[in-house]
Short mmCIF file of C-alpha atoms and ligand atoms in Angstrom, two decimals:
data_model
loop_
_atom_site.label_atom_id
_atom_site.label_comp_id
_atom_site.label_asym_id
_atom_site.label_seq_id
_atom_site.Cartn_x
_atom_site.Cartn_y
_atom_site.Cartn_z
CA MET A 57 24.31 80.61 171.05
CA THR A 58 21.13 79.67 169.05
CA GLN A 59 20.14 81.15 165.80
CA ASP A 60 17.18 82.83 167.57
CA GLU A 61 19.59 84.48 170.02
CA LEU A 62 21.81 85.70 167.25
CA LYS A 63 18.70 87.19 165.48
CA VAL A 64 17.63 88.98 168.62
CA MET A 65 21.32 90.46 168.93
CA VAL A 66 21.31 91.78 165.45
CA ALA A 67 17.86 93.10 165.70
CA LYS A 68 18.81 95.18 168.75
CA GLU A 69 21.78 96.56 166.94
CA ALA A 70 19.60 97.61 164.01
CA LEU A 71 17.76 100.02 166.33
CA LYS A 72 20.66 102.43 165.95
CA TYR A 73 19.95 102.81 162.30
CA ILE A 74 16.34 103.96 162.65
CA PRO A 75 16.12 107.58 161.63
CA LYS A 76 14.81 110.17 164.18
CA ASP A 77 12.53 111.79 161.64
CA GLY A 78 10.87 110.53 158.44
CA VAL A 79 9.89 107.16 157.15
CA LEU A 80 11.41 103.88 157.97
CA GLY A 81 11.19 100.98 155.55
CA VAL A 82 10.55 97.51 157.10
CA GLY A 83 11.18 94.21 155.48
CA SER A 84 9.91 90.88 156.47
CA GLY A 85 10.96 87.44 157.87
CA SER A 86 11.84 86.16 161.36
CA THR A 87 14.86 88.48 161.92
CA VAL A 88 12.56 91.41 161.06
CA VAL A 89 9.88 90.26 163.56
CA LYS A 90 12.59 90.35 166.27
CA PHE A 91 13.53 93.92 165.13
CA ILE A 92 10.03 95.04 165.39
CA GLU A 93 9.74 93.43 168.92
CA GLN A 94 12.91 95.30 169.97
CA ILE A 95 11.40 98.53 168.62
CA GLY A 96 8.40 98.02 171.02
CA LEU A 97 10.47 96.70 173.96
CA ASN A 98 12.95 99.61 173.83
CA HIS A 99 10.20 102.18 173.15
CA VAL A 100 11.96 103.53 170.00
CA LYS A 101 9.94 106.30 168.28
CA VAL A 102 9.12 105.45 164.51
CA PRO A 103 7.25 108.48 163.14
CA ALA A 104 5.90 106.37 160.21
CA ALA A 105 6.84 103.17 158.18
CA VAL A 106 6.52 101.70 154.81
CA SER A 107 6.08 97.84 155.02
CA SER A 108 6.87 94.95 152.84
CA SER A 109 4.14 92.52 153.75
CA ASN A 110 0.76 92.31 155.54
CA LYS A 111 2.37 90.54 158.50
CA THR A 112 4.81 93.40 158.99
CA THR A 113 2.15 95.90 158.60
CA SER A 114 0.07 94.17 161.45
CA LEU A 115 3.05 93.91 163.71
CA LEU A 116 3.86 97.67 163.22
CA GLU A 117 0.38 98.73 163.81
CA GLU A 118 0.10 96.65 166.89
CA ARG A 119 2.79 98.75 168.32
CA GLY A 120 1.26 102.06 167.26
CA ILE A 121 3.41 102.76 164.29
CA LYS A 122 1.64 104.39 161.39
CA VAL A 123 2.11 102.51 158.11
CA LEU A 124 1.93 104.53 154.94
CA ASP A 125 1.03 103.61 151.39
CA PRO A 126 4.42 103.72 149.58
CA ASN A 127 2.54 105.60 146.78
CA THR A 128 2.43 108.55 148.96
CA VAL A 129 6.11 108.41 149.76
CA PRO A 130 8.52 109.87 147.18
CA GLY A 131 11.56 108.07 148.71
CA TYR A 132 13.04 107.62 152.12
CA ASP A 133 16.39 107.16 154.03
CA VAL A 134 16.67 103.64 155.55
CA TYR A 135 15.22 100.27 154.82
CA ILE A 136 15.96 97.44 157.28
CA ASP A 137 15.46 93.80 156.25
CA GLY A 138 16.85 90.28 156.43
CA ALA A 139 18.00 87.88 153.71
CA ASP A 140 18.46 84.35 152.94
CA GLU A 141 21.91 84.59 151.51
CA VAL A 142 24.32 87.40 151.04
CA ASP A 143 27.53 87.29 149.14
CA PRO A 144 30.81 89.32 149.47
CA ASP A 145 29.68 91.91 146.85
CA PHE A 146 26.47 92.55 149.05
CA HIS A 147 24.14 90.83 146.48
CA MET A 148 21.31 88.76 148.08
CA ILE A 149 18.86 85.94 147.69
CA LYS A 150 15.53 86.97 149.39
CA GLY A 151 12.01 85.66 149.28
CA GLY A 152 12.16 82.86 151.68
CA GLY A 153 9.07 84.37 153.22
CA ALA A 154 7.53 85.02 149.83
CA CYS A 155 7.70 88.87 150.32
CA LEU A 156 10.18 89.54 147.42
CA THR A 157 8.31 91.80 145.17
CA ARG A 158 7.26 94.32 147.94
CA GLU A 159 10.72 94.13 149.45
CA LYS A 160 12.30 94.87 146.17
CA ILE A 161 9.91 97.89 145.65
CA LEU A 162 10.93 99.28 149.18
CA THR A 163 14.51 98.59 148.47
CA SER A 164 14.39 100.54 145.22
CA MET A 165 13.00 103.62 147.12
CA ALA A 166 15.42 103.65 149.94
CA LYS A 167 18.74 105.61 150.28
CA LYS A 168 20.25 103.01 152.42
CA PHE A 169 19.55 99.27 152.68
CA VAL A 170 20.72 97.96 156.28
CA LEU A 171 20.84 94.19 155.99
CA ILE A 172 20.26 92.17 159.31
CA VAL A 173 21.36 88.65 159.36
CA ASP A 174 23.09 85.98 161.42
CA LYS A 175 26.44 84.68 160.17
CA SER A 176 24.93 81.55 158.69
CA LYS A 177 23.60 83.74 155.83
CA LEU A 178 27.02 84.86 154.62
CA VAL A 179 28.02 82.88 151.42
CA LYS A 180 30.80 83.11 148.93
CA VAL A 181 28.49 82.27 146.01
CA LEU A 182 24.74 82.68 145.98
CA GLY A 183 22.60 79.72 145.02
CA LYS A 184 22.57 77.02 147.80
CA PHE A 185 19.31 78.49 149.09
CA PRO A 186 16.63 77.82 146.42
CA LEU A 187 16.01 80.95 144.41
CA PRO A 188 12.46 82.29 144.87
CA VAL A 189 10.56 83.60 141.76
CA GLU A 190 7.24 85.24 142.21
CA VAL A 191 4.96 84.32 139.13
CA ILE A 192 1.49 85.32 137.98
CA PRO A 193 -0.50 81.93 138.31
CA MET A 194 -1.54 81.74 134.56
CA ALA A 195 1.92 81.94 133.43
CA ARG A 196 3.33 79.35 136.02
CA GLU A 197 4.11 76.44 133.77
CA GLN A 198 5.45 78.37 130.98
CA VAL A 199 7.84 80.19 133.46
CA ILE A 200 8.88 76.84 134.87
CA ARG A 201 9.70 75.54 131.39
CA THR A 202 11.70 78.64 130.61
CA LEU A 203 13.54 78.58 134.24
CA LYS A 204 14.72 74.93 133.39
CA THR A 205 16.65 76.26 130.41
CA LEU A 206 18.60 78.39 132.82
CA GLY A 207 20.04 75.12 134.47
CA GLY A 208 18.23 74.91 137.75
CA GLU A 209 15.28 72.79 139.03
CA PRO A 210 12.28 74.92 139.57
CA VAL A 211 9.68 73.72 142.09
CA LEU A 212 6.34 75.28 142.85
CA ARG A 213 6.17 76.28 146.54
CA LYS A 214 3.19 74.34 148.13
CA ASP A 215 0.43 76.28 149.62
CA CYS A 216 1.77 79.58 148.99
CA ILE A 217 0.03 82.60 147.73
CA THR A 218 1.75 85.91 148.10
CA ASP A 219 0.25 89.11 149.49
CA ASN A 220 -0.05 90.21 145.65
CA GLY A 221 -2.08 86.99 144.85
CA CYS A 222 0.67 85.29 143.13
CA GLU A 223 2.58 82.06 143.34
CA ILE A 224 6.31 81.27 144.30
CA VAL A 225 8.57 78.98 142.17
CA ASP A 226 11.82 78.06 143.95
CA VAL A 227 14.75 77.28 141.76
CA HIS A 228 17.03 74.63 143.29
CA GLY A 229 20.53 73.73 142.29
CA LEU A 230 21.88 77.04 140.94
CA THR A 231 25.49 78.41 141.32
CA ILE A 232 25.04 81.99 140.72
CA ASP A 233 28.29 83.29 139.26
CA ASP A 234 26.86 86.46 137.75
CA PRO A 235 23.85 87.62 140.02
CA VAL A 236 23.24 90.87 137.92
CA ALA A 237 22.95 88.94 134.69
CA LEU A 238 20.60 86.31 136.23
CA GLU A 239 18.32 88.88 137.76
CA ASP A 240 17.88 90.55 134.46
CA LYS A 241 17.35 87.20 132.67
CA ILE A 242 14.73 85.98 135.01
CA ASN A 243 13.09 89.32 135.34
CA ALA A 244 12.56 89.34 131.62
CA ILE A 245 10.58 86.14 131.49
CA PRO A 246 6.90 86.98 130.74
CA GLY A 247 4.82 86.06 133.78
CA VAL A 248 7.53 86.67 136.29
CA VAL A 249 6.76 89.36 138.71
CA THR A 250 10.11 89.61 140.23
CA VAL A 251 13.06 87.24 141.14
CA GLY A 252 14.40 87.10 144.68
CA LEU A 253 17.90 88.06 143.40
CA PHE A 254 18.80 91.48 144.89
CA ALA A 255 21.91 92.16 142.88
CA ARG A 256 21.24 95.40 140.68
CA ARG A 257 20.21 97.03 143.95
CA GLY A 258 21.98 95.24 146.90
CA ALA A 259 22.48 96.04 150.50
CA ASP A 260 24.63 98.94 151.74
CA VAL A 261 25.46 98.02 155.18
CA ILE A 262 25.51 94.45 156.66
CA LEU A 263 25.11 93.75 160.25
CA TYR A 264 25.82 90.07 161.02
CA ALA A 265 25.46 88.43 164.34
CA THR A 266 28.15 86.08 165.52
CA GLU A 267 29.02 84.65 169.05
CA ASP A 268 31.38 87.42 169.52
CA GLY A 269 28.97 90.15 168.91
CA VAL A 270 27.52 92.05 165.82
CA GLN A 271 29.93 92.76 163.14
CA VAL A 272 29.15 95.74 160.55
CA ILE A 273 30.57 95.90 157.06
CA GLU A 274 29.83 98.83 154.73
CA LYS A 275 30.14 98.80 151.09
C1 LIG B 460 11.19 87.35 153.20
C2 LIG B 460 12.52 87.58 153.12
C3 LIG B 460 13.44 87.39 154.36
O1 LIG B 460 14.19 88.67 154.53
C4 LIG B 460 14.29 86.34 154.33
O2 LIG B 460 13.68 85.18 153.98
C5 LIG B 460 15.07 86.02 155.67
O3 LIG B 460 14.22 85.70 156.63
P1 LIG B 460 14.68 85.25 158.08
O4 LIG B 460 14.99 86.58 158.68
O5 LIG B 460 13.44 84.64 158.66
O6 LIG B 460 15.77 84.23 157.99
O7 LIG B 460 13.27 87.74 152.11
O8 LIG B 460 10.61 87.31 151.87
#
């Protein structure tokens, strides 16, 4: 089975988690693209959504789903998104698609975070996937110097400007033994918008696709 087929499988399974009423939070990335396609193909009714990227917004609107400004939503029940890595404590690395800040905002507003991944994303320790950090452009070099003191190798992502007009620095070569502490440390660097470590607020349910079907683990 290809990774693409696994993504479709988990995307279909995630349809069960869409609330009948209220607002759905929708993440970004190739697995979420499959999820949105499945919403359309299966004619699932989504009364309204909040979106983590301009691309997700377009895909939702193309299917007639109303996308709300999160400022008008006091909170909502379910957020569905993918990740680049997830550990046994449901901590994640996200931001491979450069949407980490909006994803983290929507995560913080949701009662339940349903993670949709294929089995390749499950890891024992986070850090093999380069850790994305969104930075304000005028602070980039100072942020890079500071990130170097934390032990990794920060690299500016080429040709990447986020939906917020910022840049992404990917930190390579980390072994993240204490994700909560590292999230706090990096978020405290002046000029960092947010780090793609989702540890303080991780996932609540993980759906992961394997050749034998979709497995579900709840916290
Ligand atoms: C985007 C993200 C994505 O959720 C993450 O990169 C996973 O993407 P994919 O489903 O394409 O593997 O954090 O910023």
